[in-house]
Amino acid sequence: MAGHSKFKNIMFRKGAQDQKRAKLFAKLSREITVVARSNPDPEKNPALRAALAMARTNNMPKDRIQTAIAKASASDKKDDLTEIRYEGYGINGSAVIVEALTDNKNRTASEIRAAFSKNGGQLGETGSVSYLFDHVGSIVYQNKSADEIMEVLMEYDIKDIIEEDGQVIIISTLDAFPEVRDACLEKFGDPLEMEIVFLPQNRLSLEGEKKETFQKMLFALEDLDDTHNIFHNVE
């Protein structure tokens, strides 16, 4: 299958080595809490199983994992977390999608709007930029070959398998993602990454001060406590 050049760049992340460990664990904890609500048993909840795999990959302590799961079924709902997606434009019409987990929608919306507006951008309505992306499943493994992965996943609806920088990136349709995820966990174990992403249909090139301004906006968004994922269409 043909590869997508610079696929990983569409999802902005500083990388675990650049983030404060406490903040990384806080984000992982929030995700575990949200997906554990439907069923706290990972054997019966594939989404929780995937979230736990990501926590283990990032060396999250077991006690924090258990606390996050327990919080999902706690009777006190004051800390209830809601998943929200924000869409907006950066400098030169660049497209940005922000996924957040929050217990205060008004606070999060205000902070994200400010991060956009202070850096040449503008927060838009739902659907204002998401049509420029394909919503797909993404699973990343290291020390695997595309051929061995393809052999296991031939029967599934795979859009692409990409070899890049010593890693193999599996791109599936959204509908097929749960089955592909389960097959990968069973056959290959915990991945480096496993999530649903927004893949841009086309990319925008920015240079000089415009690129610096765009990067500044991404860092401002990333630094917000409620930000979970950021996707964009800039090269």
PDB file of C-alpha atoms in Angstrom:
ATOM      1  CA  MET A   1       0.000   0.000   0.000  1.00  0.00           C
ATOM      2  CA  ALA A   2       1.155   3.511  -0.742  1.00  0.00           C
ATOM      3  CA  GLY A   3       2.372   5.537   2.211  1.00  0.00           C
ATOM      4  CA  HIS A   4       1.289   8.992   3.338  1.00  0.00           C
ATOM      5  CA  SER A   5       4.341  11.232   3.623  1.00  0.00           C
ATOM      6  CA  LYS A   6       4.798  12.747   7.072  1.00  0.00           C
ATOM      7  CA  PHE A   7       1.625  11.073   8.377  1.00  0.00           C
ATOM      8  CA  LYS A   8       2.548  11.529  12.008  1.00  0.00           C
ATOM      9  CA  ASN A   9       2.892  15.288  11.601  1.00  0.00           C
ATOM     10  CA  ILE A  10      -0.867  15.713  11.247  1.00  0.00           C
ATOM     11  CA  MET A  11      -1.263  15.044  14.949  1.00  0.00           C
ATOM     12  CA  PHE A  12       0.539  17.636  17.023  1.00  0.00           C
ATOM     13  CA  ARG A  13       2.336  16.207  20.016  1.00  0.00           C
ATOM     14  CA  LYS A  14       5.536  17.284  21.696  1.00  0.00           C
ATOM     15  CA  GLY A  15       6.322  13.690  22.615  1.00  0.00           C
ATOM     16  CA  ALA A  16       6.524  12.138  26.066  1.00  0.00           C
ATOM     17  CA  GLN A  17      10.124  13.252  26.483  1.00  0.00           C
ATOM     18  CA  ASP A  18       9.082  16.913  26.196  1.00  0.00           C
ATOM     19  CA  GLN A  19       6.038  16.781  28.436  1.00  0.00           C
ATOM     20  CA  LYS A  20       5.884  16.882  32.170  1.00  0.00           C
ATOM     21  CA  ARG A  21       5.184  13.336  33.290  1.00  0.00           C
ATOM     22  CA  ALA A  22       2.449  14.456  35.667  1.00  0.00           C
ATOM     23  CA  LYS A  23       0.532  16.156  32.861  1.00  0.00           C
ATOM     24  CA  LEU A  24       0.887  13.145  30.577  1.00  0.00           C
ATOM     25  CA  PHE A  25      -0.432  10.838  33.298  1.00  0.00           C
ATOM     26  CA  ALA A  26      -3.305  13.233  33.993  1.00  0.00           C
ATOM     27  CA  LYS A  27      -4.393  13.059  30.359  1.00  0.00           C
ATOM     28  CA  LEU A  28      -4.129   9.284  30.288  1.00  0.00           C
ATOM     29  CA  SER A  29      -6.113   9.077  33.525  1.00  0.00           C
ATOM     30  CA  ARG A  30      -8.913  11.195  32.112  1.00  0.00           C
ATOM     31  CA  GLU A  31      -9.144   9.013  29.019  1.00  0.00           C
ATOM     32  CA  ILE A  32      -9.260   5.819  31.093  1.00  0.00           C
ATOM     33  CA  THR A  33     -12.008   7.277  33.282  1.00  0.00           C
ATOM     34  CA  VAL A  34     -14.138   8.237  30.293  1.00  0.00           C
ATOM     35  CA  VAL A  35     -13.912   4.902  28.462  1.00  0.00           C
ATOM     36  CA  ALA A  36     -14.307   2.868  31.686  1.00  0.00           C
ATOM     37  CA  ARG A  37     -17.764   4.305  32.301  1.00  0.00           C
ATOM     38  CA  SER A  38     -19.488   1.790  30.028  1.00  0.00           C
ATOM     39  CA  ASN A  39     -17.704  -1.195  31.606  1.00  0.00           C
ATOM     40  CA  PRO A  40     -14.703  -1.237  33.975  1.00  0.00           C
ATOM     41  CA  ASP A  41     -13.709  -4.737  32.833  1.00  0.00           C
ATOM     42  CA  PRO A  42     -11.070  -4.444  30.078  1.00  0.00           C
ATOM     43  CA  GLU A  43     -11.883  -7.958  28.855  1.00  0.00           C
ATOM     44  CA  LYS A  44     -15.399  -6.783  28.006  1.00  0.00           C
ATOM     45  CA  ASN A  45     -14.488  -3.207  27.045  1.00  0.00           C
ATOM     46  CA  PRO A  46     -12.112  -2.994  24.036  1.00  0.00           C
ATOM     47  CA  ALA A  47     -11.841   0.796  24.314  1.00  0.00           C
ATOM     48  CA  LEU A  48     -10.668   0.490  27.905  1.00  0.00           C
ATOM     49  CA  ARG A  49      -8.250  -2.259  26.911  1.00  0.00           C
ATOM     50  CA  ALA A  50      -6.731   0.082  24.323  1.00  0.00           C
ATOM     51  CA  ALA A  51      -6.510   2.955  26.821  1.00  0.00           C
ATOM     52  CA  LEU A  52      -4.769   0.693  29.316  1.00  0.00           C
ATOM     53  CA  ALA A  53      -2.324  -0.401  26.626  1.00  0.00           C
ATOM     54  CA  MET A  54      -1.390   3.236  26.034  1.00  0.00           C
ATOM     55  CA  ALA A  55      -0.971   3.790  29.782  1.00  0.00           C
ATOM     56  CA  ARG A  56       1.366   0.803  30.041  1.00  0.00           C
ATOM     57  CA  THR A  57       3.341   1.980  27.002  1.00  0.00           C
ATOM     58  CA  ASN A  58       3.946   5.280  28.810  1.00  0.00           C
ATOM     59  CA  ASN A  59       4.906   3.521  32.079  1.00  0.00           C
ATOM     60  CA  MET A  60       1.938   4.871  34.009  1.00  0.00           C
ATOM     61  CA  PRO A  61       1.939   3.520  37.604  1.00  0.00           C
ATOM     62  CA  LYS A  62      -0.582   0.739  38.302  1.00  0.00           C
ATOM     63  CA  ASP A  63      -2.115   2.593  41.256  1.00  0.00           C
ATOM     64  CA  ARG A  64      -2.938   5.597  39.061  1.00  0.00           C
ATOM     65  CA  ILE A  65      -4.506   3.318  36.481  1.00  0.00           C
ATOM     66  CA  GLN A  66      -6.699   1.673  39.122  1.00  0.00           C
ATOM     67  CA  THR A  67      -7.672   5.060  40.542  1.00  0.00           C
ATOM     68  CA  ALA A  68      -8.741   6.257  37.092  1.00  0.00           C
ATOM     69  CA  ILE A  69     -10.897   3.148  36.578  1.00  0.00           C
ATOM     70  CA  ALA A  70     -12.458   3.463  40.038  1.00  0.00           C
ATOM     71  CA  LYS A  71     -13.309   7.099  39.384  1.00  0.00           C
ATOM     72  CA  ALA A  72     -15.497   6.051  36.452  1.00  0.00           C
ATOM     73  CA  SER A  73     -17.952   4.291  38.733  1.00  0.00           C
ATOM     74  CA  ALA A  74     -17.745   6.705  41.681  1.00  0.00           C
ATOM     75  CA  SER A  75     -21.059   8.026  42.938  1.00  0.00           C
ATOM     76  CA  ASP A  76     -19.755  11.604  43.111  1.00  0.00           C
ATOM     77  CA  LYS A  77     -20.350  13.061  39.647  1.00  0.00           C
ATOM     78  CA  LYS A  78     -18.884  16.516  40.336  1.00  0.00           C
ATOM     79  CA  ASP A  79     -15.776  15.530  38.422  1.00  0.00           C
ATOM     80  CA  ASP A  80     -17.673  14.089  35.457  1.00  0.00           C
ATOM     81  CA  LEU A  81     -15.647  14.465  32.282  1.00  0.00           C
ATOM     82  CA  THR A  82     -17.146  15.253  28.906  1.00  0.00           C
ATOM     83  CA  GLU A  83     -15.525  14.700  25.523  1.00  0.00           C
ATOM     84  CA  ILE A  84     -15.751  17.793  23.300  1.00  0.00           C
ATOM     85  CA  ARG A  85     -14.364  18.513  19.855  1.00  0.00           C
ATOM     86  CA  TYR A  86     -13.442  22.044  18.799  1.00  0.00           C
ATOM     87  CA  GLU A  87     -12.707  23.124  15.237  1.00  0.00           C
ATOM     88  CA  GLY A  88     -11.026  26.274  14.042  1.00  0.00           C
ATOM     89  CA  TYR A  89      -8.684  28.067  11.688  1.00  0.00           C
ATOM     90  CA  GLY A  90      -5.085  29.025  12.241  1.00  0.00           C
ATOM     91  CA  ILE A  91      -3.076  31.555  10.262  1.00  0.00           C
ATOM     92  CA  ASN A  92      -3.557  31.466   6.460  1.00  0.00           C
ATOM     93  CA  GLY A  93      -6.687  29.363   6.770  1.00  0.00           C
ATOM     94  CA  SER A  94      -4.906  26.349   8.281  1.00  0.00           C
ATOM     95  CA  ALA A  95      -7.345  23.815   9.753  1.00  0.00           C
ATOM     96  CA  VAL A  96      -7.125  22.644  13.366  1.00  0.00           C
ATOM     97  CA  ILE A  97      -9.192  20.157  15.382  1.00  0.00           C
ATOM     98  CA  VAL A  98      -8.871  20.000  19.165  1.00  0.00           C
ATOM     99  CA  GLU A  99     -10.255  17.129  21.223  1.00  0.00           C
ATOM    100  CA  ALA A 100     -10.745  17.920  24.904  1.00  0.00           C
ATOM    101  CA  LEU A 101     -11.807  16.104  28.081  1.00  0.00           C
ATOM    102  CA  THR A 102     -13.325  18.574  30.523  1.00  0.00           C
ATOM    103  CA  ASP A 103     -15.465  18.969  33.612  1.00  0.00           C
ATOM    104  CA  ASN A 104     -16.230  22.595  32.717  1.00  0.00           C
ATOM    105  CA  LYS A 105     -17.284  23.267  29.120  1.00  0.00           C
ATOM    106  CA  ASN A 106     -17.405  27.047  29.505  1.00  0.00           C
ATOM    107  CA  ARG A 107     -13.867  27.252  30.883  1.00  0.00           C
ATOM    108  CA  THR A 108     -12.452  24.977  28.189  1.00  0.00           C
ATOM    109  CA  ALA A 109     -14.198  26.790  25.339  1.00  0.00           C
ATOM    110  CA  SER A 110     -12.938  30.148  26.625  1.00  0.00           C
ATOM    111  CA  GLU A 111      -9.337  28.933  26.948  1.00  0.00           C
ATOM    112  CA  ILE A 112      -9.291  27.310  23.525  1.00  0.00           C
ATOM    113  CA  ARG A 113     -10.880  30.357  21.886  1.00  0.00           C
ATOM    114  CA  ALA A 114      -8.190  32.555  23.455  1.00  0.00           C
ATOM    115  CA  ALA A 115      -5.380  30.267  22.235  1.00  0.00           C
ATOM    116  CA  PHE A 116      -6.716  30.582  18.686  1.00  0.00           C
ATOM    117  CA  SER A 117      -7.390  34.330  18.698  1.00  0.00           C
ATOM    118  CA  LYS A 118      -4.084  35.326  20.304  1.00  0.00           C
ATOM    119  CA  ASN A 119      -2.139  33.535  17.578  1.00  0.00           C
ATOM    120  CA  GLY A 120      -3.807  34.627  14.356  1.00  0.00           C
ATOM    121  CA  GLY A 121      -6.568  32.024  14.462  1.00  0.00           C
ATOM    122  CA  GLN A 122     -10.284  31.795  15.015  1.00  0.00           C
ATOM    123  CA  LEU A 123     -12.445  29.169  16.699  1.00  0.00           C
ATOM    124  CA  GLY A 124     -15.146  27.931  14.320  1.00  0.00           C
ATOM    125  CA  GLU A 125     -18.420  26.029  14.483  1.00  0.00           C
ATOM    126  CA  THR A 126     -18.718  22.248  14.594  1.00  0.00           C
ATOM    127  CA  GLY A 127     -18.056  20.946  11.079  1.00  0.00           C
ATOM    128  CA  SER A 128     -16.234  24.079   9.943  1.00  0.00           C
ATOM    129  CA  VAL A 129     -12.977  22.206   9.182  1.00  0.00           C
ATOM    130  CA  SER A 130     -13.598  18.505   9.906  1.00  0.00           C
ATOM    131  CA  TYR A 131     -14.814  17.987   6.331  1.00  0.00           C
ATOM    132  CA  LEU A 132     -11.199  18.600   5.281  1.00  0.00           C
ATOM    133  CA  PHE A 133     -10.083  15.465   7.165  1.00  0.00           C
ATOM    134  CA  ASP A 134     -10.733  11.730   7.027  1.00  0.00           C
ATOM    135  CA  HIS A 135     -11.745  10.237  10.373  1.00  0.00           C
ATOM    136  CA  VAL A 136      -9.770   6.979  10.652  1.00  0.00           C
ATOM    137  CA  GLY A 137      -8.240   4.529  13.096  1.00  0.00           C
ATOM    138  CA  SER A 138      -4.475   4.604  13.649  1.00  0.00           C
ATOM    139  CA  ILE A 139      -2.274   1.984  15.317  1.00  0.00           C
ATOM    140  CA  VAL A 140       1.513   2.330  15.528  1.00  0.00           C
ATOM    141  CA  TYR A 141       3.991  -0.483  16.186  1.00  0.00           C
ATOM    142  CA  GLN A 142       7.760  -0.529  16.377  1.00  0.00           C
ATOM    143  CA  ASN A 143      10.020  -3.446  15.420  1.00  0.00           C
ATOM    144  CA  LYS A 144       7.344  -4.971  13.200  1.00  0.00           C
ATOM    145  CA  SER A 145       7.274  -5.339   9.436  1.00  0.00           C
ATOM    146  CA  ALA A 146       4.452  -4.184   7.201  1.00  0.00           C
ATOM    147  CA  ASP A 147       4.349  -7.637   5.625  1.00  0.00           C
ATOM    148  CA  GLU A 148       3.721  -9.509   8.878  1.00  0.00           C
ATOM    149  CA  ILE A 149       1.053  -7.022   9.902  1.00  0.00           C
ATOM    150  CA  MET A 150      -0.652  -7.191   6.521  1.00  0.00           C
ATOM    151  CA  GLU A 151      -0.743 -10.975   6.740  1.00  0.00           C
ATOM    152  CA  VAL A 152      -2.720 -10.769   9.979  1.00  0.00           C
ATOM    153  CA  LEU A 153      -5.033  -7.959   8.859  1.00  0.00           C
ATOM    154  CA  MET A 154      -5.833  -9.012   5.287  1.00  0.00           C
ATOM    155  CA  GLU A 155      -9.490  -9.733   6.091  1.00  0.00           C
ATOM    156  CA  TYR A 156     -10.100  -6.312   7.626  1.00  0.00           C
ATOM    157  CA  ASP A 157     -10.934  -2.970   6.018  1.00  0.00           C
ATOM    158  CA  ILE A 158      -7.455  -1.437   6.053  1.00  0.00           C
ATOM    159  CA  LYS A 159      -6.938   1.866   4.234  1.00  0.00           C
ATOM    160  CA  ASP A 160      -3.145   1.887   4.428  1.00  0.00           C
ATOM    161  CA  ILE A 161      -0.081   0.434   6.118  1.00  0.00           C
ATOM    162  CA  ILE A 162       2.844   2.836   6.294  1.00  0.00           C
ATOM    163  CA  GLU A 163       6.472   2.185   7.185  1.00  0.00           C
ATOM    164  CA  GLU A 164       8.065   5.362   8.489  1.00  0.00           C
ATOM    165  CA  ASP A 165      11.043   6.074  10.757  1.00  0.00           C
ATOM    166  CA  GLY A 166      11.320   2.467  11.942  1.00  0.00           C
ATOM    167  CA  GLN A 167       7.629   2.267  12.751  1.00  0.00           C
ATOM    168  CA  VAL A 168       4.613   0.695  11.063  1.00  0.00           C
ATOM    169  CA  ILE A 169       1.413   2.764  11.014  1.00  0.00           C
ATOM    170  CA  ILE A 170      -1.857   0.934  10.396  1.00  0.00           C
ATOM    171  CA  ILE A 171      -4.707   3.061   9.050  1.00  0.00           C
ATOM    172  CA  SER A 172      -8.190   1.527   9.161  1.00  0.00           C
ATOM    173  CA  THR A 173     -11.669   2.771   8.412  1.00  0.00           C
ATOM    174  CA  LEU A 174     -13.564   4.063  11.422  1.00  0.00           C
ATOM    175  CA  ASP A 175     -16.044   1.172  11.300  1.00  0.00           C
ATOM    176  CA  ALA A 176     -13.291  -1.445  11.148  1.00  0.00           C
ATOM    177  CA  PHE A 177     -11.153   0.096  13.898  1.00  0.00           C
ATOM    178  CA  PRO A 178     -12.584  -1.910  16.864  1.00  0.00           C
ATOM    179  CA  GLU A 179     -11.947  -5.240  15.126  1.00  0.00           C
ATOM    180  CA  VAL A 180      -8.511  -4.173  13.854  1.00  0.00           C
ATOM    181  CA  ARG A 181      -7.600  -2.916  17.319  1.00  0.00           C
ATOM    182  CA  ASP A 182      -8.589  -6.191  18.950  1.00  0.00           C
ATOM    183  CA  ALA A 183      -6.729  -8.262  16.343  1.00  0.00           C
ATOM    184  CA  CYS A 184      -3.568  -6.201  16.817  1.00  0.00           C
ATOM    185  CA  LEU A 185      -3.686  -6.406  20.613  1.00  0.00           C
ATOM    186  CA  GLU A 186      -4.135 -10.170  20.467  1.00  0.00           C
ATOM    187  CA  LYS A 187      -1.422 -10.813  17.874  1.00  0.00           C
ATOM    188  CA  PHE A 188       1.163  -8.075  18.484  1.00  0.00           C
ATOM    189  CA  GLY A 189       0.572  -6.875  22.049  1.00  0.00           C
ATOM    190  CA  ASP A 190       0.607  -3.253  23.220  1.00  0.00           C
ATOM    191  CA  PRO A 191       1.343  -0.700  20.473  1.00  0.00           C
ATOM    192  CA  LEU A 192       3.173   2.601  20.722  1.00  0.00           C
ATOM    193  CA  GLU A 193      -0.044   4.398  19.840  1.00  0.00           C
ATOM    194  CA  MET A 194      -3.627   3.323  19.256  1.00  0.00           C
ATOM    195  CA  GLU A 195      -6.304   5.916  18.596  1.00  0.00           C
ATOM    196  CA  ILE A 196      -8.832   7.460  16.259  1.00  0.00           C
ATOM    197  CA  VAL A 197      -7.352  10.378  14.337  1.00  0.00           C
ATOM    198  CA  PHE A 198      -8.204  13.005  11.750  1.00  0.00           C
ATOM    199  CA  LEU A 199      -6.072  12.613   8.622  1.00  0.00           C
ATOM    200  CA  PRO A 200      -6.016  15.724   6.381  1.00  0.00           C
ATOM    201  CA  GLN A 201      -7.041  15.235   2.773  1.00  0.00           C
ATOM    202  CA  ASN A 202      -4.597  17.942   1.682  1.00  0.00           C
ATOM    203  CA  ARG A 203      -1.737  19.757   3.375  1.00  0.00           C
ATOM    204  CA  LEU A 204      -0.952  23.439   3.699  1.00  0.00           C
ATOM    205  CA  SER A 205       2.597  24.773   3.560  1.00  0.00           C
ATOM    206  CA  LEU A 206       3.591  27.608   5.890  1.00  0.00           C
ATOM    207  CA  GLU A 207       6.989  29.271   6.085  1.00  0.00           C
ATOM    208  CA  GLY A 208       8.864  31.822   8.151  1.00  0.00           C
ATOM    209  CA  GLU A 209       6.878  33.931  10.614  1.00  0.00           C
ATOM    210  CA  LYS A 210       3.594  32.338   9.582  1.00  0.00           C
ATOM    211  CA  LYS A 211       4.867  28.889  10.506  1.00  0.00           C
ATOM    212  CA  GLU A 212       6.229  30.214  13.795  1.00  0.00           C
ATOM    213  CA  THR A 213       2.861  31.776  14.592  1.00  0.00           C
ATOM    214  CA  PHE A 214       1.091  28.522  13.807  1.00  0.00           C
ATOM    215  CA  GLN A 215       3.482  26.527  16.013  1.00  0.00           C
ATOM    216  CA  LYS A 216       2.971  29.042  18.810  1.00  0.00           C
ATOM    217  CA  MET A 217      -0.774  28.457  18.608  1.00  0.00           C
ATOM    218  CA  LEU A 218      -0.301  24.681  18.755  1.00  0.00           C
ATOM    219  CA  PHE A 219       1.862  24.966  21.867  1.00  0.00           C
ATOM    220  CA  ALA A 220      -0.698  27.280  23.498  1.00  0.00           C
ATOM    221  CA  LEU A 221      -3.433  24.731  22.829  1.00  0.00           C
ATOM    222  CA  GLU A 222      -1.279  21.824  24.004  1.00  0.00           C
ATOM    223  CA  ASP A 223      -0.479  23.569  27.285  1.00  0.00           C
ATOM    224  CA  LEU A 224      -4.166  23.698  28.261  1.00  0.00           C
ATOM    225  CA  ASP A 225      -4.989  21.083  30.889  1.00  0.00           C
ATOM    226  CA  ASP A 226      -8.163  19.928  29.121  1.00  0.00           C
ATOM    227  CA  THR A 227      -6.586  19.416  25.700  1.00  0.00           C
ATOM    228  CA  HIS A 228      -6.382  15.747  24.792  1.00  0.00           C
ATOM    229  CA  ASN A 229      -5.483  15.638  21.079  1.00  0.00           C
ATOM    230  CA  ILE A 230      -4.733  18.191  18.381  1.00  0.00           C
ATOM    231  CA  PHE A 231      -4.900  17.552  14.629  1.00  0.00           C
ATOM    232  CA  HIS A 232      -4.003  19.928  11.800  1.00  0.00           C
ATOM    233  CA  ASN A 233      -3.324  20.073   8.062  1.00  0.00           C
ATOM    234  CA  VAL A 234      -0.014  21.967   8.034  1.00  0.00           C
ATOM    235  CA  GLU A 235       3.097  20.299   6.625  1.00  0.00           C
TER     236      GLU A 235
END
